[in-house]
DNA sequence: CAAGATTGAGCGTTCAATCTTG
DNA sequence: CAAGATTGAACGCTCAATCTTG
């Protein structure tokens, strides 16, 4: 395969980092999702939604704000919140001051689901990710990924 | 929210690493996919398939093997290969020796698509990921993510 | 029976269009 | 008109069932 455009191609080491990151990321999220679903019936995405709400003031966030935090298109969040509402884990609450706004609010039942899921999720994160890295390396990763967020957020 | 089970919860630092990794990973792949689709019409997943084939012997891989490499369920790969075949980027070739096996083989047209996409993809990876990390940190990340792959692969 | 691959039904996601309120 | 949120149609994905060959 030959390439035309002048491009700053990756070195062998850079390629290796990229490919191992790509693979690890896929395997890791697949595994965390699988374990969580098998033992609690909720997906990793839904866990993320519930967990974000649980630490928000009054356990509620506006749909737009929540979508930004969990990095989902608004229409996808609408659908997920529909599903979570059907299970009784979340309810929608109209905003008083801005009548366009709608809050997603964690219910007691949702808190229960989260309490069941949290140990499973955290054990998975620790076992497959945190404990696989040297402590010093964790700091390096946090630094890199902060920069990645900045970079992507600038270009949109 | 109160939790029952005894669990090795994450420290504040560990939580921060996890959350920034989670966010960066979502933003990064969303952005790379967006740029690639906007400028070439192929998705990041399809790019991955084409790129893996391009470096394989005879530019072909068996479906099972390809599915393992790109970390996709076989049925998903079947669907992606269907789509890529409709575009003429890939063709299916029956295996001679093992008549159960089917190769996905990159076509000349597929090579063309890849040559168009590669600079865009690589520039994105470099700009949003590689160049955001210190060189030393890249080594740390490769080490961590290798371990992550090992860990997940053991438990399935 | 096991391995390689595909199929179909049901579910999840996307994008543009729509509706409502600021 | 812009912002917050939802909708519907088209598309993509998943899981179990199926088909074929070893």
mmCIF file of C-alpha atoms (C1' of nucleotides) in Angstrom, chain A residues 94-101, chain C residues 19-22, chain D residues 1-4:
data_model
loop_
_atom_site.group_PDB
_atom_site.id
_atom_site.type_symbol
_atom_site.label_atom_id
_atom_site.label_comp_id
_atom_site.label_asym_id
_atom_site.label_seq_id
_atom_site.Cartn_x
_atom_site.Cartn_y
_atom_site.Cartn_z
ATOM 1 C CA UNK A 94 -40.010 19.239 34.983
ATOM 2 C CA UNK A 95 -37.896 22.264 35.796
ATOM 3 C CA UNK A 96 -39.721 25.030 37.678
ATOM 4 C CA UNK A 97 -37.682 28.045 36.613
ATOM 5 C CA UNK A 98 -36.847 27.118 33.005
ATOM 6 C CA UNK A 99 -39.889 25.376 31.616
ATOM 7 C CA UNK A 100 -37.838 23.962 28.718
ATOM 8 C CA UNK A 101 -35.608 22.048 31.110
ATOM 9 C "C1'" DC C 19 -42.124 20.867 19.292
ATOM 10 C "C1'" DT C 20 -42.018 24.063 23.157
ATOM 11 C "C1'" DT C 21 -40.308 27.793 25.809
ATOM 12 C "C1'" DG C 22 -36.711 31.745 26.452
ATOM 13 C "C1'" DC D 1 -34.442 33.005 16.220
ATOM 14 C "C1'" DA D 2 -31.908 29.987 19.850
ATOM 15 C "C1'" DA D 3 -31.943 26.440 23.492
ATOM 16 C "C1'" DG D 4 -33.823 22.206 25.684
#
